[in-house]
Short mmCIF file of C-alpha atoms in Angstrom, two decimals:
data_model
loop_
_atom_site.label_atom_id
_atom_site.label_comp_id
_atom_site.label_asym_id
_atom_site.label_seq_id
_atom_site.Cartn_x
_atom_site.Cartn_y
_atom_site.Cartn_z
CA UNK G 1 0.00 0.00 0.00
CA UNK G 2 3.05 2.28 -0.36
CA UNK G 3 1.38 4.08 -3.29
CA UNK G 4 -1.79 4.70 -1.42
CA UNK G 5 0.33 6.45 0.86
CA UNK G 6 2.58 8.43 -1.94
CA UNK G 7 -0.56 9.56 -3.24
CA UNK G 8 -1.87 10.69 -0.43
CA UNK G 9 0.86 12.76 0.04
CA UNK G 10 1.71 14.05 -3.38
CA UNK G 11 -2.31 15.08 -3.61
CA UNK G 12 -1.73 17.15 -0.46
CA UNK G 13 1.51 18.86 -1.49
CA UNK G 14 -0.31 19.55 -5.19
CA UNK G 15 -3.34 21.43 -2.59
CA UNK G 16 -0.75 23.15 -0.11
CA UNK G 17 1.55 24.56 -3.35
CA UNK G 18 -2.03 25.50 -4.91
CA UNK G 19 -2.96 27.64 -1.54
CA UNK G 20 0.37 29.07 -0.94
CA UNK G 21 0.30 30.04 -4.88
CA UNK G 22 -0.73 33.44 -3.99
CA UNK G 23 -0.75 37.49 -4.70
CA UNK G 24 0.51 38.07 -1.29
CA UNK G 25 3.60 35.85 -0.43
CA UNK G 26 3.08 34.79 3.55
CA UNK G 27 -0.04 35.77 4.23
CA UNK G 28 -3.24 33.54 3.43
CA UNK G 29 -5.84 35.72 1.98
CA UNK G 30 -9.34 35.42 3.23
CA UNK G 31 -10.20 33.99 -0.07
CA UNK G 32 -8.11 31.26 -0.04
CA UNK G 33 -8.94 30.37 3.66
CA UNK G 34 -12.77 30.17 2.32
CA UNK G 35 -11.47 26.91 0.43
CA UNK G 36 -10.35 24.98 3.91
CA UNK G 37 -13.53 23.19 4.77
CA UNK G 38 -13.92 21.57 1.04
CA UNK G 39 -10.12 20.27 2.27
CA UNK G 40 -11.27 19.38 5.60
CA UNK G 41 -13.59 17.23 3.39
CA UNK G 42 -11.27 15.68 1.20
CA UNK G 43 -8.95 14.80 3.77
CA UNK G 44 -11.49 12.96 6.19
CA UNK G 45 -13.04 11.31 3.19
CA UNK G 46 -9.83 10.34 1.42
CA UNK G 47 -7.91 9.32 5.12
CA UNK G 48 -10.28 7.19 6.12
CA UNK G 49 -10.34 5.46 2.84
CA UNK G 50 -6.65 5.11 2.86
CA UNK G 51 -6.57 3.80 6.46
CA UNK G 52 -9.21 1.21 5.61
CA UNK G 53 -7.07 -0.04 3.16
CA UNK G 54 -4.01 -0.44 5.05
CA UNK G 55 -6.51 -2.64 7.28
CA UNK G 56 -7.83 -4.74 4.11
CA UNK G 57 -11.00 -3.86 4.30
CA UNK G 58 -13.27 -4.00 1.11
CA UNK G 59 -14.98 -1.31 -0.21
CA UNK G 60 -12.44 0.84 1.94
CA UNK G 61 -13.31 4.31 0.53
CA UNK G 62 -16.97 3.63 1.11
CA UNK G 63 -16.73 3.18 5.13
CA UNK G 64 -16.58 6.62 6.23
CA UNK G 65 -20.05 8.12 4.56
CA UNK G 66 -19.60 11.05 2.34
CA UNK G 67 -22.94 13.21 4.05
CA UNK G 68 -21.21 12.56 7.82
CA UNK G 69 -17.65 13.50 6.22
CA UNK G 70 -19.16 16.84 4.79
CA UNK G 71 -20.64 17.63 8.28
CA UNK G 72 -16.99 18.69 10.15
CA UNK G 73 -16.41 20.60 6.92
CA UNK G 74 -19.99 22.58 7.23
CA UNK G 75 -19.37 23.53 10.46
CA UNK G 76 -16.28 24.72 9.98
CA UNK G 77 -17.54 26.71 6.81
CA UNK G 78 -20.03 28.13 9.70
CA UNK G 79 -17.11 28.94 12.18
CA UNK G 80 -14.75 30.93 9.60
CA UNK G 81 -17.64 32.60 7.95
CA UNK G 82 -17.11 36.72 7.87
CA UNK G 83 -20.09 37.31 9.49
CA UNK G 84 -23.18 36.87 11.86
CA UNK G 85 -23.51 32.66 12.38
CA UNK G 86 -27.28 33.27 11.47
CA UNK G 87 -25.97 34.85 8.12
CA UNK G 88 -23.71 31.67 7.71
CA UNK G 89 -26.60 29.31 8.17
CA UNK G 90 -29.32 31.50 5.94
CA UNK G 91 -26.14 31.29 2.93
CA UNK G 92 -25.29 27.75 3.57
CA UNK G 93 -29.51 27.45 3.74
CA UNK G 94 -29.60 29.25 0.46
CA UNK G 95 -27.24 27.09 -1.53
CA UNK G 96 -29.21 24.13 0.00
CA UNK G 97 -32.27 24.76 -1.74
CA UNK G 98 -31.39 26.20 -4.53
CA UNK G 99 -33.64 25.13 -7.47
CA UNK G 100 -30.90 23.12 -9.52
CA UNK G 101 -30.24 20.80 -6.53
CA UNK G 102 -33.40 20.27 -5.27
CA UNK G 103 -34.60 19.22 -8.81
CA UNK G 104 -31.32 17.10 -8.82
CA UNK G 105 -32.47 15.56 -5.07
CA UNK G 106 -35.80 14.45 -7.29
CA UNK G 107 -33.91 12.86 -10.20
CA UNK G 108 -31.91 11.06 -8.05
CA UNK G 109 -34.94 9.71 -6.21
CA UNK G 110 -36.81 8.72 -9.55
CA UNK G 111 -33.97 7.39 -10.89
CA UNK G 112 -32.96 5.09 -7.68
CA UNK G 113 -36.55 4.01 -8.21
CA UNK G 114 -36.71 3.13 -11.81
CA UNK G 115 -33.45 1.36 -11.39
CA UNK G 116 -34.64 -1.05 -8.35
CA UNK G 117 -38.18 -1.76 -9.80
CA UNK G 118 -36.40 -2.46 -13.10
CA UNK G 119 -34.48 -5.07 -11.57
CA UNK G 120 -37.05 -6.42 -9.42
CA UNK G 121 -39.18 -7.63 -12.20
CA UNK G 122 -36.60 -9.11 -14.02
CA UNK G 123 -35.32 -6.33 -16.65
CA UNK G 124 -31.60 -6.57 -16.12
CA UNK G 125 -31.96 -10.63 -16.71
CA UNK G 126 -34.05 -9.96 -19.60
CA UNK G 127 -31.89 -7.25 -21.13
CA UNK G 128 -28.74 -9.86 -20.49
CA UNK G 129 -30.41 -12.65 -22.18
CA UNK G 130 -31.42 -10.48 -25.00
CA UNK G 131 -27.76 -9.74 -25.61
CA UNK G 132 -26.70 -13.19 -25.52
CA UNK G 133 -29.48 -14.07 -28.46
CA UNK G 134 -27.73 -11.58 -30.80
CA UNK G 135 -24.32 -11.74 -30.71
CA UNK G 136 -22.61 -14.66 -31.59
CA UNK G 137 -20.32 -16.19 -28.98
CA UNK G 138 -17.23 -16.53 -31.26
CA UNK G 139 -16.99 -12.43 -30.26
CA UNK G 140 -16.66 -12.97 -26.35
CA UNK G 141 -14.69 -9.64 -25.78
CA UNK G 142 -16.77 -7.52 -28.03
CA UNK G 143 -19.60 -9.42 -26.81
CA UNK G 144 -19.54 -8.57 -23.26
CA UNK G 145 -18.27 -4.56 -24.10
CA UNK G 146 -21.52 -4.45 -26.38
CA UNK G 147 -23.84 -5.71 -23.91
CA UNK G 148 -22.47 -4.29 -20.59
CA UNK G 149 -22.42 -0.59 -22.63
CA UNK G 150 -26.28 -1.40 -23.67
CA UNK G 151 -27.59 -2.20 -20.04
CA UNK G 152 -25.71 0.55 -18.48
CA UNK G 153 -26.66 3.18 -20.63
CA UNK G 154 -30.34 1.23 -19.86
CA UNK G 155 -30.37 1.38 -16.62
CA UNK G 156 -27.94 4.25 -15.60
CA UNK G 157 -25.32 2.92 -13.06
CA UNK G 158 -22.43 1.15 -13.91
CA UNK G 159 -22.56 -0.12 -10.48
CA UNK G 160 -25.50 -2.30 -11.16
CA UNK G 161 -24.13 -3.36 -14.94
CA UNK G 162 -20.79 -4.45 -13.14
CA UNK G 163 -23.16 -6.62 -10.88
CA UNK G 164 -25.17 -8.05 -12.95
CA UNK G 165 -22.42 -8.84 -16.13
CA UNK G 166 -18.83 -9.74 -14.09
CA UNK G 167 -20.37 -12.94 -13.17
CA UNK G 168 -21.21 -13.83 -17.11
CA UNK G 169 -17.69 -12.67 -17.88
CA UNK G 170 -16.33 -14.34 -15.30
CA UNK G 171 -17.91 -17.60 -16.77
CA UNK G 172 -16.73 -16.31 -19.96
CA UNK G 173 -12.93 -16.51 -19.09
CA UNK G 174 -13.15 -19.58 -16.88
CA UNK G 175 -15.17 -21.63 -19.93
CA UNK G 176 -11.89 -20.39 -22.60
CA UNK G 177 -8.53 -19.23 -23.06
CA UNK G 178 -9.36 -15.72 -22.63
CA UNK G 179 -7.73 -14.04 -19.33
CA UNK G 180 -9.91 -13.37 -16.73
CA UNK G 181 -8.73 -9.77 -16.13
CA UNK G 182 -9.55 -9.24 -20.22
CA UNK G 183 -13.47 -10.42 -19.60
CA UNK G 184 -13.81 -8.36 -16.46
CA UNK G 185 -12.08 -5.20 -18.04
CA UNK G 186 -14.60 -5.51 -21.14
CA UNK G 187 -17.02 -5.43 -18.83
CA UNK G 188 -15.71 -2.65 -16.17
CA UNK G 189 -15.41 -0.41 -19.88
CA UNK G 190 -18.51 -0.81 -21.17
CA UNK G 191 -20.41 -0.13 -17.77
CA UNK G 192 -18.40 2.87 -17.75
CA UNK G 193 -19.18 4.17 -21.26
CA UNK G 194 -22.78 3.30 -20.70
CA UNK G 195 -22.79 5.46 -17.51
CA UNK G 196 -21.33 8.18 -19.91
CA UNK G 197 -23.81 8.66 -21.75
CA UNK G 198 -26.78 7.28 -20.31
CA UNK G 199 -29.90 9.81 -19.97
CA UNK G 200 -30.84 8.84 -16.13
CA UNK G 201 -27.43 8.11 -14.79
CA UNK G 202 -26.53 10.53 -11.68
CA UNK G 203 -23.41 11.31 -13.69
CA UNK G 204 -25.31 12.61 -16.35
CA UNK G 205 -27.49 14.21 -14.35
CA UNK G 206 -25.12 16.13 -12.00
CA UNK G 207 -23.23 17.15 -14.77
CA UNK G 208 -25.99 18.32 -17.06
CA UNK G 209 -27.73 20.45 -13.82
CA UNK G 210 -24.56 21.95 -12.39
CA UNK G 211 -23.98 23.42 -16.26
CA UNK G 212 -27.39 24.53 -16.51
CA UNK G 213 -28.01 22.64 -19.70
CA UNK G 214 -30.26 19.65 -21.57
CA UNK G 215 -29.77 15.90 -21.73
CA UNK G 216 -29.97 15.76 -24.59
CA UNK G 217 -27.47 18.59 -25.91
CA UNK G 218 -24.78 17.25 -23.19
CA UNK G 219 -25.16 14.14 -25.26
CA UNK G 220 -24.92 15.33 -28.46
CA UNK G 221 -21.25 16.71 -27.26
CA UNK G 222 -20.54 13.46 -25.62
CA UNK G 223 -21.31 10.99 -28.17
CA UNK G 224 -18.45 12.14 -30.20
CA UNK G 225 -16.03 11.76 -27.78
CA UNK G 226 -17.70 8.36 -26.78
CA UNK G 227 -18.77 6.50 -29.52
CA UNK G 228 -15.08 6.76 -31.59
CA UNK G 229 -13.72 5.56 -28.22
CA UNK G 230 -16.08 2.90 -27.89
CA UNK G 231 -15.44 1.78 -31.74
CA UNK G 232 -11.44 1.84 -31.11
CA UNK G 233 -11.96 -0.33 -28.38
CA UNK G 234 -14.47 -2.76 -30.10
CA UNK G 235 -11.90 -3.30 -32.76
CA UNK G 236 -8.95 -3.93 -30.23
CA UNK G 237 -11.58 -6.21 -28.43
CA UNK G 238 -11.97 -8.25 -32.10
CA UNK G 239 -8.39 -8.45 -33.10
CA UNK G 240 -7.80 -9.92 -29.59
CA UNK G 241 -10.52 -12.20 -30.17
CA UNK G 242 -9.98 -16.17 -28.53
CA UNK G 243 -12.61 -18.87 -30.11
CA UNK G 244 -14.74 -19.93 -27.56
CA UNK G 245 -17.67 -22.47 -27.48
CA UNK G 246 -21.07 -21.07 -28.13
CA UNK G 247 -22.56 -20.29 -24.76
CA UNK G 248 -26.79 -21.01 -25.16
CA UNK G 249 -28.78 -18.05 -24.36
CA UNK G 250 -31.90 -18.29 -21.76
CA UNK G 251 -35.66 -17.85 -22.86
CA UNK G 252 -36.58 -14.16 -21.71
CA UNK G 253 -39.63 -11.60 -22.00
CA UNK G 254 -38.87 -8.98 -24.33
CA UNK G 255 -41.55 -7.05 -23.00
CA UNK G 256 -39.54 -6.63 -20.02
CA UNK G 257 -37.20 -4.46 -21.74
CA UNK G 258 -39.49 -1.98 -22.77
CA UNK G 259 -39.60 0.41 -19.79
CA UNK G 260 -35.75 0.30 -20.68
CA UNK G 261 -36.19 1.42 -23.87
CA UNK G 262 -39.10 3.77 -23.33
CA UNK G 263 -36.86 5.50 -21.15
CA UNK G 264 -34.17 6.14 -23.63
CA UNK G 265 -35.92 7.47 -26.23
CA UNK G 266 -37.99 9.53 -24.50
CA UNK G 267 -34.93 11.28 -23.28
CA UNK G 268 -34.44 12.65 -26.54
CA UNK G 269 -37.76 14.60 -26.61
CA UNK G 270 -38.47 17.41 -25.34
CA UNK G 271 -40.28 15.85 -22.21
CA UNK G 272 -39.50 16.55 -18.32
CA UNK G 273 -36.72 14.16 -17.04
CA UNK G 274 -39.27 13.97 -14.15
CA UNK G 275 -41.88 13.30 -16.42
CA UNK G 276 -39.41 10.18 -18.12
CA UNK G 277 -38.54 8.51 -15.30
CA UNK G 278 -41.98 8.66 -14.02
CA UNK G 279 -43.22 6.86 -16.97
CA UNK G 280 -40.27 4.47 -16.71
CA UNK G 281 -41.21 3.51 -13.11
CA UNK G 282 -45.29 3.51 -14.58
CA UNK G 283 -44.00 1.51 -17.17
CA UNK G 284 -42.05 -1.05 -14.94
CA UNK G 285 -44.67 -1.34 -12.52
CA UNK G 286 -47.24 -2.44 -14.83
CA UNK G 287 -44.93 -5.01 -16.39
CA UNK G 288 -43.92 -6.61 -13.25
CA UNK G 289 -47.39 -6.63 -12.73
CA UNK G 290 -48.79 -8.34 -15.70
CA UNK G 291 -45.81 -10.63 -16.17
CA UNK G 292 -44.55 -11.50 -12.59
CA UNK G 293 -47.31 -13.55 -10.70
CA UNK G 294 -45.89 -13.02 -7.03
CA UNK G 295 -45.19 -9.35 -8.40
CA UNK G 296 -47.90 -7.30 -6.35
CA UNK G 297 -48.62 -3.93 -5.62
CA UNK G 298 -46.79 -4.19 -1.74
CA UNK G 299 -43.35 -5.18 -4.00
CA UNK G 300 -43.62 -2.41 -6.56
CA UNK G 301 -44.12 -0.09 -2.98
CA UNK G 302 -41.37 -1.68 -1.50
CA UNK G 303 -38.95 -1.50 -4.99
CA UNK G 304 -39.42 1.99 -5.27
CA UNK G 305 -38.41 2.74 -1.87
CA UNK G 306 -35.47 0.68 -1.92
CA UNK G 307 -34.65 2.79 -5.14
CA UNK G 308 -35.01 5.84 -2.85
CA UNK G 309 -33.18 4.53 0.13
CA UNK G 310 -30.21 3.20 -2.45
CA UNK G 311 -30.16 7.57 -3.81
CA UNK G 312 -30.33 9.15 -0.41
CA UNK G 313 -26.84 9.18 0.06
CA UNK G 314 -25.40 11.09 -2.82
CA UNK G 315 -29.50 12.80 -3.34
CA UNK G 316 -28.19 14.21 0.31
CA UNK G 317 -24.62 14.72 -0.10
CA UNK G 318 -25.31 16.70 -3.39
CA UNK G 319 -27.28 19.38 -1.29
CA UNK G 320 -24.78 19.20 1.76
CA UNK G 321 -22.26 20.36 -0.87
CA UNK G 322 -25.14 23.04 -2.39
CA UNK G 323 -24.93 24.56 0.53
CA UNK G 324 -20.92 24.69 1.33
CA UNK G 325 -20.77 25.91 -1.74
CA UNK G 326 -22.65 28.68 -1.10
CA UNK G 327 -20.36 30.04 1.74
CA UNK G 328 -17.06 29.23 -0.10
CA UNK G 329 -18.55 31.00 -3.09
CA UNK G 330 -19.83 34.43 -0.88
CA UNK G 331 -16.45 34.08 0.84
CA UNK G 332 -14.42 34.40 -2.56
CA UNK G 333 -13.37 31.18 -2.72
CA UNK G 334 -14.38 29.65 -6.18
CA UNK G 335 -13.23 33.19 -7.48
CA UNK G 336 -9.41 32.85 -5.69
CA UNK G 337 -9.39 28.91 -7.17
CA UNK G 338 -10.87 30.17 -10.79
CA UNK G 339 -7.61 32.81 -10.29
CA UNK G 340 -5.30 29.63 -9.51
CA UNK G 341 -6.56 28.05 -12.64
CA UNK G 342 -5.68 31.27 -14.68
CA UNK G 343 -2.18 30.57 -13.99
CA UNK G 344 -1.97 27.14 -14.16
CA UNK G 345 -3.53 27.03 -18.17
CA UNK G 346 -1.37 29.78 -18.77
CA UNK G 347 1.52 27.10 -18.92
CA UNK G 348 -0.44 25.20 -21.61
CA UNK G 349 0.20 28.26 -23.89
CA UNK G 350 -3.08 27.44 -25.90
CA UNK G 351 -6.57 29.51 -26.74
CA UNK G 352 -8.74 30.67 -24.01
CA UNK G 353 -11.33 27.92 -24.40
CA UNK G 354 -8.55 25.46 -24.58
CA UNK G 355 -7.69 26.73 -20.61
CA UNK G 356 -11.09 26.55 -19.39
CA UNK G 357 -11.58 23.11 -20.89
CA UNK G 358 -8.28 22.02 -19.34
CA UNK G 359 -9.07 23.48 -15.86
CA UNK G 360 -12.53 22.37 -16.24
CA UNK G 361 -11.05 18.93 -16.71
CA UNK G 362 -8.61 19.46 -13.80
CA UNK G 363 -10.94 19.80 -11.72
CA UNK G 364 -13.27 16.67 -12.23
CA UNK G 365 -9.88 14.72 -12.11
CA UNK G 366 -8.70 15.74 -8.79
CA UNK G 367 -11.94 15.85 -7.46
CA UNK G 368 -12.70 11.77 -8.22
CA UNK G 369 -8.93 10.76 -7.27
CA UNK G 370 -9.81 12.20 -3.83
CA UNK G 371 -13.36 11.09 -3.56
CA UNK G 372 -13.67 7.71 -5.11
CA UNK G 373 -17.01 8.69 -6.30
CA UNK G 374 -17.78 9.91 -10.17
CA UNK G 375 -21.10 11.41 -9.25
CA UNK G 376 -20.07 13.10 -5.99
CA UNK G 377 -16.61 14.52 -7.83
CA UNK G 378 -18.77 16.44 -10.36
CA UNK G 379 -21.23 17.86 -7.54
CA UNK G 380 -17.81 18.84 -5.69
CA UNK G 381 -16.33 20.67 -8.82
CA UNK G 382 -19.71 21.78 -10.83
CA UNK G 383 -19.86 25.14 -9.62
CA UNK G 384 -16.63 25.49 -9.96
CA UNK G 385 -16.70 24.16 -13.46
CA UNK G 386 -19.53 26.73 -14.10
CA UNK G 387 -17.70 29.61 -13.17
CA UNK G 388 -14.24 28.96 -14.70
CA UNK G 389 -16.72 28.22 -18.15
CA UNK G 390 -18.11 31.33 -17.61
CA UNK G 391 -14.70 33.06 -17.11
CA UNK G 392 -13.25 31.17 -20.14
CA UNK G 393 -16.34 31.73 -23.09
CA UNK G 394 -16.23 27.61 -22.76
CA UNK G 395 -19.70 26.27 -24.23
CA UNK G 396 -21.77 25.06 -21.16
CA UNK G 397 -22.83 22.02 -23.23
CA UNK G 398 -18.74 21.22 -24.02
CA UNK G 399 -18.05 21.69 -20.09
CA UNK G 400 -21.11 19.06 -19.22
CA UNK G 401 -20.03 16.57 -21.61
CA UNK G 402 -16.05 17.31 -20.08
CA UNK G 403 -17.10 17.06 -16.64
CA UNK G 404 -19.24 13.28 -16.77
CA UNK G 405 -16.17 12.16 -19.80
CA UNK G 406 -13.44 12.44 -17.16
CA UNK G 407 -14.91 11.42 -14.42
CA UNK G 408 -15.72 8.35 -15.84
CA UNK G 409 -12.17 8.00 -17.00
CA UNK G 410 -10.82 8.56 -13.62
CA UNK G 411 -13.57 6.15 -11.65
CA UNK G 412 -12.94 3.50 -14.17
CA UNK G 413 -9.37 3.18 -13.30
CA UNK G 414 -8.39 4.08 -9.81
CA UNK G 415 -8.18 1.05 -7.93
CA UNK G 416 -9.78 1.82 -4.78
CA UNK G 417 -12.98 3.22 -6.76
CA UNK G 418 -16.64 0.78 -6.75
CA UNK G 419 -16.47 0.02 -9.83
CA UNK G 420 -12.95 -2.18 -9.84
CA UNK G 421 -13.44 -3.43 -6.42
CA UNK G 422 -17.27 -4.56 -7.26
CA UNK G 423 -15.68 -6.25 -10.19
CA UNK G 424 -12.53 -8.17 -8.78
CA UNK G 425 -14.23 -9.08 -5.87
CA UNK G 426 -16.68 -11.01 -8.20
CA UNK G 427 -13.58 -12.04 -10.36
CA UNK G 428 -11.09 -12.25 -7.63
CA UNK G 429 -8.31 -10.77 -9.04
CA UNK G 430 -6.29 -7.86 -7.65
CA UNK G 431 -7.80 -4.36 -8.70
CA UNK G 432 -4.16 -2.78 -9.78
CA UNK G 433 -4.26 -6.23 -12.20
CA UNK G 434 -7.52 -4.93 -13.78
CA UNK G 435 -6.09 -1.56 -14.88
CA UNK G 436 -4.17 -2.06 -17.62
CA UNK G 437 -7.20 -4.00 -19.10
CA UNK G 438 -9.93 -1.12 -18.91
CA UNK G 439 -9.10 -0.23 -22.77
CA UNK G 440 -12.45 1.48 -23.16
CA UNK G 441 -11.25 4.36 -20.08
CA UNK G 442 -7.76 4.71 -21.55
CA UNK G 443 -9.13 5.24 -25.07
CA UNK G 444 -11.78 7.55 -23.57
CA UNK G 445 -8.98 9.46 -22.36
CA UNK G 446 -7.24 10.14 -25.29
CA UNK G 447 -9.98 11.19 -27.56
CA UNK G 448 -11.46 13.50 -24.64
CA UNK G 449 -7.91 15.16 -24.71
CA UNK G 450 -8.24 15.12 -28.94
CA UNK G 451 -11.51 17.05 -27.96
CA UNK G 452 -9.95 19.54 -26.16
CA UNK G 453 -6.93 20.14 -28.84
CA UNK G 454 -9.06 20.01 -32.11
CA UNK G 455 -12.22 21.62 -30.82
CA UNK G 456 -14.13 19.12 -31.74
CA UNK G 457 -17.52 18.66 -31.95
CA UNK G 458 -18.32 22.38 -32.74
CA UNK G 459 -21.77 23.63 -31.25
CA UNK G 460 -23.14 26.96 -31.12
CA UNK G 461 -24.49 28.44 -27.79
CA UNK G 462 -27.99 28.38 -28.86
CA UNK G 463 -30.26 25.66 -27.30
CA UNK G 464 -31.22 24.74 -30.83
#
């Protein structure tokens, strides 16, 4: 665990250098001081992750809560504030309930409950088996990329593809010649491209509210970084093929996809997200009810609010985080970052978009290599990310698509993330082993940094 700890380090060196990176040498402007209790946050949330795994224990970076971790760094907030403590609370009350994150709080809900009744009644079996009927066998690598992508982007969570596909992969690799590691990375990449771009996955969703802009036009940006990726690692997947024996497919109710598919194309009208999932959890219901016998009306109750109970955490976290932002914000603290930022794209020598694409996409990075979390890293940098795209004439739409793009890049390969330890724990093979085999996140990486350098895709500002 010597890297855990050299990382640990080197991350707080990088944040100390950033602080004392300042107009006045030896003294710490207010501005910058407004900025301690998202580090008090890090640190608690990162240490205890790092101690846990000096212990061995799984799921290490998910022991310590990320709501109770935020609470120290609230009151703290609170404590420095420049002010009355009532006129700390009102600001920190503000940011709370500001209309962006409590319509995020209700997407999260929905989407939590779409998810679980989904998988209740049998979708995520149904979409697997549906896979396995049309793609031929001889293709294993492809074969699992293509169908972990499909459910994920289905059903929003890469968590819940890497559950429900590992354990056909792992089958996969233990039935041929293909490496074990190979099948689970397939797997681990196209859950993570699927979360990309998926219409109801929390990254989508905290990424596309914190920017202020649509579904749909977030994925209209990220499907060209996404989909090349996804075809570069297809065809790396096919030249790497092994022959394996052909693997019979169960009997499943294609009706059971449709709330699946409802759901993504409705995304690309002009309907409510509430509105979408709604129908997707109307949709699910009914299914469950007409197809599942022991399916009744006290199950669909209790799916949805296992759905809700599964969203609190981040749903609650996300406004926790409103709210500090709020006082770091009226304290000048995004504004004294945004100025750190200046100077570090300044190095880069390139356009002014360029800089506020690359700080945009520091900031996401940094964020999820301290949290362990894709969804929480955006809440923790989105205002930020809205301001320096603001600063830096960077297209809202462009800074979405950034933002969800590199987090997803980061979660699928740090070792101590979900994703990789859901995945070898089901495999059991070491997560640093996995890595190297996530082809999908390393080729995501390079054509998001291709984005950034060519410009590419080029949108207008309009909503059109």
């Amino acid at each position: 665990m010597k890297w855990l700890k050299l990382f640990y380090t080197s991350a707080i060196d990088f944040i100390i250098l950033l602080i004392m990176t300042t107009d006045s040498p030896g003294k710490v402007p207010a501005s910058a001081l407004a900025l301690l209790p998202l580090l008090v946050f890090l640190i608690l949330f990162l240490g205890s992750g790092i101690y846990h795994s000096l212990l061995g224990t799984e799921f290490a970076f998910y022991q310590m809560k990320a709501p109770v971790a935020a609470l120290p760094a609230i009151i703290l907030a609170v404590l420095i504030y420049r002010g009355p403590m009532n006129a700390a609370i009102e600001t920190f009350l503000s940011g709370a309930r500001h209309a962006n994150l409590i319509l995020m709080f209700m997407v999260f809900m929905l989407a939590g409950a779409f998810a679980s009744v989904s998988t209740a009644i049998g979708s995520v079996e149904a979409t697997v088996q549906f896979g396995l009927s049309i793609i031929p066998a001889s293709f294993v690598l492809p074969m699992l990329f293509i169908i972990s992508a499909f459910i994920a982007t289905a059903m929003g969570t890469s968590m819940g593809t890497i559950a429900a596909c590992a354990p056909i992969a792992f089958g996969f690799a233990n039935a041929t010649d293909i490496t074990t590691a190979y099948a689970i990375g397939a797997v681990v990449g196209g859950a993570m491209f699927g979360d990309n771009l998926s219409m109801i996955s929390d990254t989508t969703i905290a990424a596309t509210r914190s920017l202020n802009v649509e579904l749909r036009d977030k994925f209209r940006v990220n499907i060209w970084i996404a989909l090349p990726a996804s075809v570069v690692t297809l065809l790396i997947y096919i030249f790497n093929s092994h022959d394996s024996q052909v693997i019979a497919h169960q009997s499943y109710n294609f009706w059971l996809i449709l709330p699946y598919l409802a759901v993504f194309f409705l995304a690309f009208s002009r309907l409510h997200v509430l509105a979408i999932l709604t129908i997707g959890i109307v949709l699910s219901g009914l299914m469950g009810l007409y197809n599942q016998p022991d399916f009744g009306l006290l199950k669909l109750n209790n799916a949805i609010y296992t759905g809700f109970v599964g969203m609190f955490e981040v749903a609650l976290l996300s406004m926790l985080l409103g709210g500090l932002s709020a006082i770091m914000q009226k304290e000048g603290g995004l504004e004294w970052l945004i100025q750190r930022i200046y100077r570090l794209t300044a190095l880069f020598k390139v356009g002014r978009e360029r800089a506020g694409e690359i700080g945009i996409s520091f900031l996401v990075i940094f964020s999820n290599m301290f949290v362990a979390n894709n969804t929480v890293a955006i809440i923790l940098s989105g205002d930020m990310a809205r301001e320096v795209a603001k600063q830096y004439g960077v297209n809202p739409k462009r800074a979405a698509a950034l933002l969800d793009v590199f987090s997803c890049v980061v979660q699928g390969l740090i070792p101590y993330g979900a994703q990789l330890l859901l995945a070898c724990s089901i495999a059991q093979i070491s997560p640093v082993e996995l890595i190297g085999n996530v082809y999908y996140c390393w080729v995501l990486a390079i054509f998001a940094i291709a984005a950034i350098a060519l410009r590419y895709p080029r949108i207008s500002h309009s909503n059109a």
